[in-house]
Every structure is written in structure tokens, then in C-alpha cells.
PDB file of C-alpha atoms and ligand atoms in Angstrom:
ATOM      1  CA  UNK A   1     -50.299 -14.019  51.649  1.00 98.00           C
ATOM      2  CA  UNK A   2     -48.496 -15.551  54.447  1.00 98.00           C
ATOM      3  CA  UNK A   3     -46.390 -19.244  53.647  1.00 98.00           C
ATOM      4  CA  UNK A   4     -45.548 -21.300  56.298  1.00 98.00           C
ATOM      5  CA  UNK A   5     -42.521 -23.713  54.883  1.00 98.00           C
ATOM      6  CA  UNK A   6     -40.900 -26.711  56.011  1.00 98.00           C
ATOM      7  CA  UNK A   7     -37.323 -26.924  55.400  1.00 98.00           C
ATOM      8  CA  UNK A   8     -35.215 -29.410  55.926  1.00 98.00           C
ATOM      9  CA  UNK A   9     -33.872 -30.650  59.210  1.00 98.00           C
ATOM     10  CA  UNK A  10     -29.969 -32.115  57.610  1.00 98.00           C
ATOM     11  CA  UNK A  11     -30.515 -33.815  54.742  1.00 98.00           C
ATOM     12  CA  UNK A  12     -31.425 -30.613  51.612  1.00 98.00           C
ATOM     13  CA  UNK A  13     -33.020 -33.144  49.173  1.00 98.00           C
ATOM     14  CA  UNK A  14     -35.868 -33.957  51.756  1.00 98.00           C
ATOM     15  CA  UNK A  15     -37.075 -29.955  50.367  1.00 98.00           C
ATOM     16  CA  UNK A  16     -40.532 -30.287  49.000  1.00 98.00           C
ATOM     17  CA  UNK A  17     -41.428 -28.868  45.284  1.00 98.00           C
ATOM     18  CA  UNK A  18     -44.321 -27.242  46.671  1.00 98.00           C
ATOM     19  CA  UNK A  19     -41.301 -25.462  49.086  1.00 98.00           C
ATOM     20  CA  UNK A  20     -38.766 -24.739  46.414  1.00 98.00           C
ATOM     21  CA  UNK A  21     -41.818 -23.470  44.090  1.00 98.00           C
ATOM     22  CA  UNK A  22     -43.137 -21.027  46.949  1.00 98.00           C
ATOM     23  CA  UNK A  23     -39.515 -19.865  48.515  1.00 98.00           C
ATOM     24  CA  UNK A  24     -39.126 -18.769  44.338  1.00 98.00           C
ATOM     25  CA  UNK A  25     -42.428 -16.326  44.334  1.00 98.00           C
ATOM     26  CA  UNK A  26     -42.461 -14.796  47.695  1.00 98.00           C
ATOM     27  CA  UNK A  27     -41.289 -11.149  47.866  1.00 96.00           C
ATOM     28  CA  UNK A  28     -39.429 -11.494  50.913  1.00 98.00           C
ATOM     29  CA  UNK A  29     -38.728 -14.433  53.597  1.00 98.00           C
ATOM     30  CA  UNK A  30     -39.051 -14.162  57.017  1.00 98.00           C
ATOM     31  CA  UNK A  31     -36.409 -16.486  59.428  1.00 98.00           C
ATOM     32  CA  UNK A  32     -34.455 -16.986  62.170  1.00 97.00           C
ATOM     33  CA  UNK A  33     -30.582 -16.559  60.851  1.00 97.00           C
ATOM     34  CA  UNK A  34     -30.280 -14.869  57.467  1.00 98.00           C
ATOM     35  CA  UNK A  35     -26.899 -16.610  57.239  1.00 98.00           C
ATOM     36  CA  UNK A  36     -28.367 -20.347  57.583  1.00 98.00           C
ATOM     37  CA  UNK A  37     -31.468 -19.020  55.385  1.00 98.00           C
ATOM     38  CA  UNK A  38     -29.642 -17.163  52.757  1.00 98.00           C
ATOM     39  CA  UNK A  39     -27.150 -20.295  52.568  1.00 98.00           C
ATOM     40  CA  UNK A  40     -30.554 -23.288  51.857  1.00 98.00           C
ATOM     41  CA  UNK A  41     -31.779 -20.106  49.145  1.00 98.00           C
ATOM     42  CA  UNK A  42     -28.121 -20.232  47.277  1.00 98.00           C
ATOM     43  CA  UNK A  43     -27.971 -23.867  47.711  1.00 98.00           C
ATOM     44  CA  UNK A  44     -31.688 -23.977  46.233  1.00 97.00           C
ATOM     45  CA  UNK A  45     -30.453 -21.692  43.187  1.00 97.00           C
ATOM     46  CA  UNK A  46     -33.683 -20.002  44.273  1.00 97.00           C
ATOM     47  CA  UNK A  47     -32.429 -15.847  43.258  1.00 96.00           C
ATOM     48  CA  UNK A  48     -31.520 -13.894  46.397  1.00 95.00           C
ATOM     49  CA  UNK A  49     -34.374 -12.511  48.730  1.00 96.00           C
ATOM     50  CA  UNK A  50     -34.815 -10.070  51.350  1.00 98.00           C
ATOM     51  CA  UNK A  51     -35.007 -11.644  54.254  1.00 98.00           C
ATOM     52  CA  UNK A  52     -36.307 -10.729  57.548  1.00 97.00           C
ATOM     53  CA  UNK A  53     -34.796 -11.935  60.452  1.00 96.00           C
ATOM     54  CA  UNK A  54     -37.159 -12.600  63.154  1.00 94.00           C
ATOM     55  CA  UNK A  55     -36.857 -14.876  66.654  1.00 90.00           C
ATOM     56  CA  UNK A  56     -39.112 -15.182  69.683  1.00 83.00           C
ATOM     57  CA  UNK A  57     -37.562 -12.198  71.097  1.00 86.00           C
ATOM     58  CA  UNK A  58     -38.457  -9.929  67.979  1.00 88.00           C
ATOM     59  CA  UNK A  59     -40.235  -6.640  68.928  1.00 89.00           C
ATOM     60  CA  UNK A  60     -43.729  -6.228  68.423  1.00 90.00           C
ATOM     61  CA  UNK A  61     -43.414  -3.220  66.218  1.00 93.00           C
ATOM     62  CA  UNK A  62     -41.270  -5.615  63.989  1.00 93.00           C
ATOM     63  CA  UNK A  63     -44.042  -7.547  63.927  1.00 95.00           C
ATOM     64  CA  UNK A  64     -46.251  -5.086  63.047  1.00 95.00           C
ATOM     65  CA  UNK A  65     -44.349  -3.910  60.423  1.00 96.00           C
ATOM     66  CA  UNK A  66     -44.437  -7.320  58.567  1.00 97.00           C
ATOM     67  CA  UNK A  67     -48.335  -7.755  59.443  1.00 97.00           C
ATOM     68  CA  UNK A  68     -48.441  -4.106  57.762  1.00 97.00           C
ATOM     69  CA  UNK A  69     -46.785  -5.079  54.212  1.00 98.00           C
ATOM     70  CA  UNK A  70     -48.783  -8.576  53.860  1.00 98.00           C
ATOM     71  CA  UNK A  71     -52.401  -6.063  54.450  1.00 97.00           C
ATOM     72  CA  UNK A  72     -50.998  -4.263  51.693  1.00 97.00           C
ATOM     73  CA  UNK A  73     -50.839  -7.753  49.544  1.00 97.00           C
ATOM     74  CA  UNK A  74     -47.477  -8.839  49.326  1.00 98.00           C
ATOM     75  CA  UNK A  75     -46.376 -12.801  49.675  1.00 98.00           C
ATOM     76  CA  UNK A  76     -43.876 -13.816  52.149  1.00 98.00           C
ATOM     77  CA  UNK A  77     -42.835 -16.876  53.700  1.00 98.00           C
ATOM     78  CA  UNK A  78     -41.716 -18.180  56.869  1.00 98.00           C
ATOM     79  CA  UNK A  79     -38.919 -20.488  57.601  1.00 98.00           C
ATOM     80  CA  UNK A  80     -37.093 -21.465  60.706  1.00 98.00           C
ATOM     81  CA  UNK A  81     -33.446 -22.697  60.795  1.00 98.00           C
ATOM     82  CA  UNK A  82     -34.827 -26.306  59.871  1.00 98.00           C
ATOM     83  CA  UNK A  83     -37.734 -28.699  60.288  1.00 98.00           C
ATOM     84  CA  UNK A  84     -41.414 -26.674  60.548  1.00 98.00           C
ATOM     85  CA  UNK A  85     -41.738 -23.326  62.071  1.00 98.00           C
ATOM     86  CA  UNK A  86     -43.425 -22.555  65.428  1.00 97.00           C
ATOM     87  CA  UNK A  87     -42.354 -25.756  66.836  1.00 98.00           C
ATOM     88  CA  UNK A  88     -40.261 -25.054  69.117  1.00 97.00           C
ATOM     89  CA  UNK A  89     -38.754 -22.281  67.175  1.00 96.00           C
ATOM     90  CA  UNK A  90     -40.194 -18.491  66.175  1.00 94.00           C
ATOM     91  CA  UNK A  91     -43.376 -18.530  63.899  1.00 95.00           C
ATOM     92  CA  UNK A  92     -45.960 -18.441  66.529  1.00 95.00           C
ATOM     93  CA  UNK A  93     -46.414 -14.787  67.049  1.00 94.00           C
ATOM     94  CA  UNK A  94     -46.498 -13.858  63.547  1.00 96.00           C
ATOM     95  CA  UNK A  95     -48.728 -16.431  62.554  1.00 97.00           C
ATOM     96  CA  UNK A  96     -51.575 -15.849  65.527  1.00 96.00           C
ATOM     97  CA  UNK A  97     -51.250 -11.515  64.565  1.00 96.00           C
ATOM     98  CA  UNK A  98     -51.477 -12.476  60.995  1.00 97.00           C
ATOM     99  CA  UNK A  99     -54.738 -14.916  61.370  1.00 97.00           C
ATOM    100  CA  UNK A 100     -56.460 -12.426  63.781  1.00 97.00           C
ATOM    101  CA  UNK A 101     -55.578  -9.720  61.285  1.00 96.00           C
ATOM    102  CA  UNK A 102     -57.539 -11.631  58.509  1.00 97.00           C
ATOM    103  CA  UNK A 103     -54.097 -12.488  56.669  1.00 98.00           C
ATOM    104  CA  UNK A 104     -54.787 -15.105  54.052  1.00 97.00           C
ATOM    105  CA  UNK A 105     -52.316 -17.955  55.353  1.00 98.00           C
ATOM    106  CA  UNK A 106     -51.020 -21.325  53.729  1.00 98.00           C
ATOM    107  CA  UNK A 107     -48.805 -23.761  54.830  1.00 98.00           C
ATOM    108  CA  UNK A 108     -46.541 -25.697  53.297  1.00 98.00           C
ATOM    109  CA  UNK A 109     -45.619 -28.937  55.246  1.00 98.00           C
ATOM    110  CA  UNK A 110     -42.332 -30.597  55.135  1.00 98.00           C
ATOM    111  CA  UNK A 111     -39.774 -32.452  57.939  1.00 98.00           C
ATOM    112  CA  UNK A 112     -40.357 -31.792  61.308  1.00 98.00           C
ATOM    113  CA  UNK A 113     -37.988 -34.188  63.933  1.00 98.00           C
ATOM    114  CA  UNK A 114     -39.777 -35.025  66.307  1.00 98.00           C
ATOM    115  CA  UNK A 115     -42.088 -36.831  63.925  1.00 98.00           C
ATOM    116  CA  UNK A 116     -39.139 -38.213  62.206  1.00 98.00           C
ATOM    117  CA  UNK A 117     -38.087 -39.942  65.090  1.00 98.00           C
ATOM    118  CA  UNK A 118     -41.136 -40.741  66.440  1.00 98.00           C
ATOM    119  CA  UNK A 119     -41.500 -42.836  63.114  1.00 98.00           C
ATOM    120  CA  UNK A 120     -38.408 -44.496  63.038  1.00 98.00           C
ATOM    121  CA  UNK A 121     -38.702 -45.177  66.683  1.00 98.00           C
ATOM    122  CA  UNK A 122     -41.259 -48.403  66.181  1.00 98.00           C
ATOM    123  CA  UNK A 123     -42.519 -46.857  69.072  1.00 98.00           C
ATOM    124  CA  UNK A 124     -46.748 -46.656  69.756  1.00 98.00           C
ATOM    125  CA  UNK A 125     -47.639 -43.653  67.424  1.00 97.00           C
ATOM    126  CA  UNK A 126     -51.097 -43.413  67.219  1.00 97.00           C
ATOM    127  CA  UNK A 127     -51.381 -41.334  70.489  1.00 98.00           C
ATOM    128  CA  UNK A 128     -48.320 -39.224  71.319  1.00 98.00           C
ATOM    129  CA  UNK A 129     -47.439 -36.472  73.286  1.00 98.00           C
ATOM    130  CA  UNK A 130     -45.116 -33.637  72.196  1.00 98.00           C
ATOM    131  CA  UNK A 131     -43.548 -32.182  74.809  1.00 98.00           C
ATOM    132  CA  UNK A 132     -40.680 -29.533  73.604  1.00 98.00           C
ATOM    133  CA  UNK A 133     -37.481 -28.510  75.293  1.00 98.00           C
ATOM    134  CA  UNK A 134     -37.582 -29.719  78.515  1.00 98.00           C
ATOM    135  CA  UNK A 135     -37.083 -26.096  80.935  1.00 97.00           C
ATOM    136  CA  UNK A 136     -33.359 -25.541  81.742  1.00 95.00           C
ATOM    137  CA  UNK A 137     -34.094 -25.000  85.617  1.00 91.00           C
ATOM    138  CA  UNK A 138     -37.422 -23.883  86.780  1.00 94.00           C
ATOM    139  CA  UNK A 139     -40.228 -26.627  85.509  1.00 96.00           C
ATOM    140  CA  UNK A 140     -37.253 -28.953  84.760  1.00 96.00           C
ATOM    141  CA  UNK A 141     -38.324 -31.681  87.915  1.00 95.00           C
ATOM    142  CA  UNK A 142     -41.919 -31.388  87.286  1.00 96.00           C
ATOM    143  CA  UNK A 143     -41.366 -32.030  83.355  1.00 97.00           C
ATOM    144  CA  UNK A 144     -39.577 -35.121  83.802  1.00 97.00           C
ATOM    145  CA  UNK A 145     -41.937 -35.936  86.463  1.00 96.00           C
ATOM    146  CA  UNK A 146     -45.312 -35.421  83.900  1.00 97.00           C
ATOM    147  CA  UNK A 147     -43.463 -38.394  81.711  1.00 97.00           C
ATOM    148  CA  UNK A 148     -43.542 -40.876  84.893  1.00 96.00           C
ATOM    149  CA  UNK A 149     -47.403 -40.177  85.181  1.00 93.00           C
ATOM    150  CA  UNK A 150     -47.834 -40.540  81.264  1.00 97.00           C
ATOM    151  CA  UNK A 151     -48.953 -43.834  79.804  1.00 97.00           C
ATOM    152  CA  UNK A 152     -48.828 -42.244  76.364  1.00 98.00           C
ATOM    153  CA  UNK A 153     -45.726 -42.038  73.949  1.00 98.00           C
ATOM    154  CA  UNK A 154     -43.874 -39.294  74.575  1.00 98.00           C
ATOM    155  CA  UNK A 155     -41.514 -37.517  72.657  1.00 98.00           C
ATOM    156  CA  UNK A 156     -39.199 -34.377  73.379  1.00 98.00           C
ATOM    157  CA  UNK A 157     -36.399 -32.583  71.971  1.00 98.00           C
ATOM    158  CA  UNK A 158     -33.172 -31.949  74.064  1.00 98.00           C
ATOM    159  CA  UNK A 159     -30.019 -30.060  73.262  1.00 97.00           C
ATOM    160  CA  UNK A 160     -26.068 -31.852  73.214  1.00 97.00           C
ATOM    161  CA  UNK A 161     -25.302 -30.147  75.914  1.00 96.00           C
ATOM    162  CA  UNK A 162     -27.809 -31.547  78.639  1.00 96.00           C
ATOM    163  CA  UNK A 163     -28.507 -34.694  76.506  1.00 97.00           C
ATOM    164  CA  UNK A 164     -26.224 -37.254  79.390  1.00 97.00           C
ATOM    165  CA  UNK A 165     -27.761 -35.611  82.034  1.00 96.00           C
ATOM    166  CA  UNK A 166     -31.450 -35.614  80.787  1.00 97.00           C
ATOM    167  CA  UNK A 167     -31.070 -39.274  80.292  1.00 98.00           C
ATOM    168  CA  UNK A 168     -29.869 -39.891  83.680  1.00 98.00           C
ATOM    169  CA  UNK A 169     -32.878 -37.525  85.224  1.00 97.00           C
ATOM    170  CA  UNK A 170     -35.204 -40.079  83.119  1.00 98.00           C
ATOM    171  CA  UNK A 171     -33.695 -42.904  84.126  1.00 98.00           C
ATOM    172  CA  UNK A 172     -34.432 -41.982  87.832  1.00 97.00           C
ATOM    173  CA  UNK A 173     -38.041 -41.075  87.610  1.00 97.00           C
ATOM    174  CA  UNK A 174     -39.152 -43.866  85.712  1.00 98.00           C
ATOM    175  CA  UNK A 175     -37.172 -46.277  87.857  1.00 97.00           C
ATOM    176  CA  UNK A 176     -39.913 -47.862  88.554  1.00 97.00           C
ATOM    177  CA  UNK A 177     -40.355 -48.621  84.985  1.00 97.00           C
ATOM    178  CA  UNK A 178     -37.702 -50.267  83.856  1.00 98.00           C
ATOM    179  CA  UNK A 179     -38.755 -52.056  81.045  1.00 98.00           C
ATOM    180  CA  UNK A 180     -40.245 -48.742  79.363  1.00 98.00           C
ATOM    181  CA  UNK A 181     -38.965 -48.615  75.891  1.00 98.00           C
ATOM    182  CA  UNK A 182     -36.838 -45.515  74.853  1.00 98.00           C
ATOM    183  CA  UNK A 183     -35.423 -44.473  71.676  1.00 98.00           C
ATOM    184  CA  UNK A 184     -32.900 -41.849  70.610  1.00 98.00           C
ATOM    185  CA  UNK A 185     -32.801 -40.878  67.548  1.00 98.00           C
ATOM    186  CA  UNK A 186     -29.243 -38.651  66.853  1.00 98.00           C
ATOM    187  CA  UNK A 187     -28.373 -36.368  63.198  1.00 98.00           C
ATOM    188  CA  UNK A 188     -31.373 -37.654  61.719  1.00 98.00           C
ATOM    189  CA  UNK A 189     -31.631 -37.500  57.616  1.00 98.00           C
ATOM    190  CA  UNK A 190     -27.680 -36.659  58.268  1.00 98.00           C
ATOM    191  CA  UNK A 191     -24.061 -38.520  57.591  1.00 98.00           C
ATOM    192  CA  UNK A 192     -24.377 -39.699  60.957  1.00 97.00           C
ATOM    193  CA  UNK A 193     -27.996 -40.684  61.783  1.00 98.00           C
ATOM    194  CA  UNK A 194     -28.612 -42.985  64.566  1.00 97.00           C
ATOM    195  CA  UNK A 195     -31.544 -44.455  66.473  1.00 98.00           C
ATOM    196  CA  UNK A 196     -30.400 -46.341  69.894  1.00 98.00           C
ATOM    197  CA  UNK A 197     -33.199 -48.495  70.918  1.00 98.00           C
ATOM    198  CA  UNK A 198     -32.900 -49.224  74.594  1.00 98.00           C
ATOM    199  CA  UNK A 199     -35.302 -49.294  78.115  1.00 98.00           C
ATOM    200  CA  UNK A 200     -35.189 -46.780  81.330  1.00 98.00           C
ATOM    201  CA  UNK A 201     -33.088 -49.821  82.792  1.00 98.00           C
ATOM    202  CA  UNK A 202     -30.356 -49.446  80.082  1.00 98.00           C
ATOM    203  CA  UNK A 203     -30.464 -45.842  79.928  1.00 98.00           C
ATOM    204  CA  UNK A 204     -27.659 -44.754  82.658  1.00 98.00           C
ATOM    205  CA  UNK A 205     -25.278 -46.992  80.666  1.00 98.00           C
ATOM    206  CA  UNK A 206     -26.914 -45.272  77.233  1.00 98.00           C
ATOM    207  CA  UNK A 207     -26.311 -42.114  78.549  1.00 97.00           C
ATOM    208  CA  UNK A 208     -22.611 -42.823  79.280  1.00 96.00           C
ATOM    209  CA  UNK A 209     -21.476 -43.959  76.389  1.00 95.00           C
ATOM    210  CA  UNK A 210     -23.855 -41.871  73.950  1.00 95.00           C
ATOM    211  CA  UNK A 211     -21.992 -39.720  70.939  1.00 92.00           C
ATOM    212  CA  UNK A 212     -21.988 -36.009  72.790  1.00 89.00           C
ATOM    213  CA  UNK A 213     -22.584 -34.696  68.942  1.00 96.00           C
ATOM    214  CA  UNK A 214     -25.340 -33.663  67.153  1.00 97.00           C
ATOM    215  CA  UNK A 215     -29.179 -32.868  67.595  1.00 98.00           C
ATOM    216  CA  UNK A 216     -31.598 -35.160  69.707  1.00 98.00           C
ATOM    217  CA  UNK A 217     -34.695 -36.110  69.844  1.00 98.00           C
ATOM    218  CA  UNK A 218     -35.879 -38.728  72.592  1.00 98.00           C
ATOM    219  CA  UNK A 219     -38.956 -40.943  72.717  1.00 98.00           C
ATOM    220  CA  UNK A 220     -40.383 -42.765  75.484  1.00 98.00           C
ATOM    221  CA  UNK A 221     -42.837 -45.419  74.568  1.00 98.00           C
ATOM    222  CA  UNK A 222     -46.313 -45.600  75.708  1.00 98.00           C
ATOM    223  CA  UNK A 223     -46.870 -48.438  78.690  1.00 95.00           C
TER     224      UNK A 223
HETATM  225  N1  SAM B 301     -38.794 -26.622  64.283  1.00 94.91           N
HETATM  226  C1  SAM B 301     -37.903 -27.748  64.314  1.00 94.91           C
HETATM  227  C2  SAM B 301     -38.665 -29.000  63.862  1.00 94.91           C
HETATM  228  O1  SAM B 301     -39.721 -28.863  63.274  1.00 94.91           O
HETATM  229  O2  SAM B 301     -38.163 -30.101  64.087  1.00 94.91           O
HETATM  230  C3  SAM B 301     -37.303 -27.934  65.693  1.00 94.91           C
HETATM  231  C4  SAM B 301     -36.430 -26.795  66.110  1.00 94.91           C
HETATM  232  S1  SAM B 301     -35.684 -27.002  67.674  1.00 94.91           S
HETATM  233  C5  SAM B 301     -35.014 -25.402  67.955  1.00 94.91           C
HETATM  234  C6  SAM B 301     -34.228 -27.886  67.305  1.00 94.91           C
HETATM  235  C7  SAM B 301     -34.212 -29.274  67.951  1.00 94.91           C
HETATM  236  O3  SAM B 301     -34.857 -30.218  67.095  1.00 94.91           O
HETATM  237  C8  SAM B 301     -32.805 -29.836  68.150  1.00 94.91           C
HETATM  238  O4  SAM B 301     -32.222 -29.358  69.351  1.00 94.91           O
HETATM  239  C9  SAM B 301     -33.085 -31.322  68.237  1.00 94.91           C
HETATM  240  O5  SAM B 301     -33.594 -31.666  69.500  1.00 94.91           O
HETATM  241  C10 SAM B 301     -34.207 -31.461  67.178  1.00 94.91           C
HETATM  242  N2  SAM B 301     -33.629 -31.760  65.859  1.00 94.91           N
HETATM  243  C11 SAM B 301     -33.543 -30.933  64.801  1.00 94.91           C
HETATM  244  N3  SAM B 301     -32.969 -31.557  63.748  1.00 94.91           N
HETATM  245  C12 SAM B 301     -32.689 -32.817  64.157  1.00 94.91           C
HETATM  246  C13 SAM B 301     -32.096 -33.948  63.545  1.00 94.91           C
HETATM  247  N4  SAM B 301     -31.666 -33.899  62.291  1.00 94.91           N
HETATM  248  N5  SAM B 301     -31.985 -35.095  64.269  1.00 94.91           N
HETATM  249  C14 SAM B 301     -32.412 -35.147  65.548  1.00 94.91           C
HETATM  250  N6  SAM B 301     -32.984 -34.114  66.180  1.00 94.91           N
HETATM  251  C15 SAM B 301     -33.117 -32.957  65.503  1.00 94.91           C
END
């Protein structure tokens, strides 16, 4: 048996029973940094594990190996760093071999942060688009571009370091939307959670001043 579980994306106590309960009976657990993993276990006073560290880059034969022991009938989970694996973090391989292979699979839902913010936003979420990490250089014009032609809500993930300059790229192609509604949500579920509620007008400013801390998510609403 294969587990697919949530984990938290700051805040530990937003762990689900069903989580705690199937981290406990799993043989081993399969994530991305045994340090960050091993750390939620001891702070779960779940007993220690083996864990299996596995990323996007992990070798096939690694894979394999893992596919091999859950045939035999062992239980082991999956966890990424935080929030749900597979989006936008390791999982997907694993999971796809293990379904084609007949694997019974579960999942075990939990925080994820782009719908976290896309429910605090107050933005349209009916309809939504999930768009990722927008591509560092290659793609990176074209992505921004896809959200001018969007009249959906769209929400993407972007890292500290590019956060300024992704709101400035924004800013420009929608320029002809200026009353668009945006939200940022920063460190949600943590000490310092915030959601800045602003419009592509506003967002050069925004992107000035913004906190350069943390983990974002950014949401552009639906016209
Ligand atoms: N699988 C995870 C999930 O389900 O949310 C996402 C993993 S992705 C590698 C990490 C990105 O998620 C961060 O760079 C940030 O954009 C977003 N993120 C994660 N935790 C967050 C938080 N507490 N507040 C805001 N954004 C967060």
C-alpha cells in the first residue's frame, strides 16, 4: 500500500489524524529531505522510520526499488517537505509507476498553499487555474503572457528570490488591466502570515515595498 500524506505547510497543528494515524503504521516513508521529515516525525512523537529520500531527480532504479518492496506488500507513505506531494514537488513519478504497476494507493489529503491562499484571497474560486513555478528563463515571457489572455483566477507559486521582479513582469503585461485584483498571500498558517490585497495598478509600488521573506503564493483574480 502506497499513502499519499499532506503535511503541513508552517503551522504543525494543521496535521490531520488520519496523517498522524498513517505516518504511525507505515514501514517506511518516502520524502524529499530526511532532515525536515525526520524533524515533523520527532515533533509528531510518531517512533523513528526509515525514510527514503527521493526528489524529481531520483533514479529510476530507485524507483524501482521502492515499486519492488510495496509488490511484495509493505505500506509506505509519501510526504514532501510540506503542503501535498506532487504539486510542484516529487511524488509524481512514483505515484504514476505505482498505479500502472497495480499498487493499491490511498491518499490522505491535508494543506496544500496554493489553495490556502486562493481561499483567503476573496478572490473568484469556483474556476481557477493552477499554474506552478513560473520557468526561471526559457517559458518565463510566455507564462506571464498566458495570465494576460486568462479571464479565469489564476494562482501560482513563486520563490523570495524572484518574488519583486515577478510582480513587476505582471504588472507590465496586464497593464492594460489595471484594475485586475491581485492578492499575495506571504508565511501562510505561520508567525508572520500576510495577505496584501492590491490591483496590477498598485502592484509596482507592492512589489517595492513587499517583505523579501518567506514563501509566496500569488493570485490574480478572474476579470
Ligand atoms: N507541495 C506544496 C503544496 O502543496 O503547497 C508546494 C511545494 S512548492 C516546492 C513550495 C512553494 O509553495 C513555496 O515556494 C511557496 O510558493 C508555496 N508555499 C509553501 N508554503 C507556503 C506558505 N506557508 N505560505 C505561502 N506560500 C507557501
Amino acid at each position: 500500500m502506497l499513502s499519499i500524506v499532506s503535511t503541513p505547510i508552517g503551522n504543525l497543528t494543521d496535521i490531520t489524524l488520519r496523517a498522524i494515524a498513517t505516518l504511525t503504521k507505515a514501514n517506511a516513508i518516502i520524502c524529499e529531505d530526511t532532515r525536515v521529515t525526520g524533524n515533523l516525525i520527532k515533533q509528531l512523537q510518531i517512533p523513528k522510520k526509515e525514510l527514503i529520500s527521493m526528489h524529481s531527480y531520483t533514479s529510476d532504479n530507485k524507483i524501482h526499488e521502492v515499486i519492488k518492496r510495496l509488490k511484495k506488500g509493505e505500506h509506505m507513505a509519501v510526504v514532501s517537505d510540506a503542503g501535498t506531494p506532487a504539486i510542484s514537488d516529487p511524488g509524481f513519478k512514483l505515484i504514476s509507476q505505482a498505479r500502472e504497476r497495480g499498487i493499491s494507493i490511498e491518499v490522505i489529503p491535508g494543506p496544500s498553499a496554493f489553495l490556502a491562499a486562493l481561499s483567503v484571497s476573496g478572490l473568484p474560486a469556483n474556476r481557477f487555474v493552477y499554474l506552478g513555478f513560473p520557468p526561471l528563463k526559457k517559458g518565463r515571457k510566455k507564462f506571464f503572457a498566458s495570465i494576460a489572455d486568462d479571464d479565469r483566477t489564476i494562482v501560482y507559486y513563486e520563490s523570495v528570490h524572484r518574488i519583486e521582479k515577478s510582480l513587476n513582469e505582471l504588472a507590465k503585461v496586464l497593464n492594460d488591466q489595471p484594475d485586475r485584483k491581485v492578492s499575495i498571500a506571504r508565511e501562510l498558517t505561520k508567525i508572520h502570515e500576510e495577505v496584501i490585497d492590491t490591483t496590477v495598478s498598485e502592484l509596482p509600488e507592492v512589489a517595492e515595498r513587499i517583505t523579501k521573506k518567506g514563501e509566496f503564493v500569488v493570485v490574480v483574480g478572474a476579470t
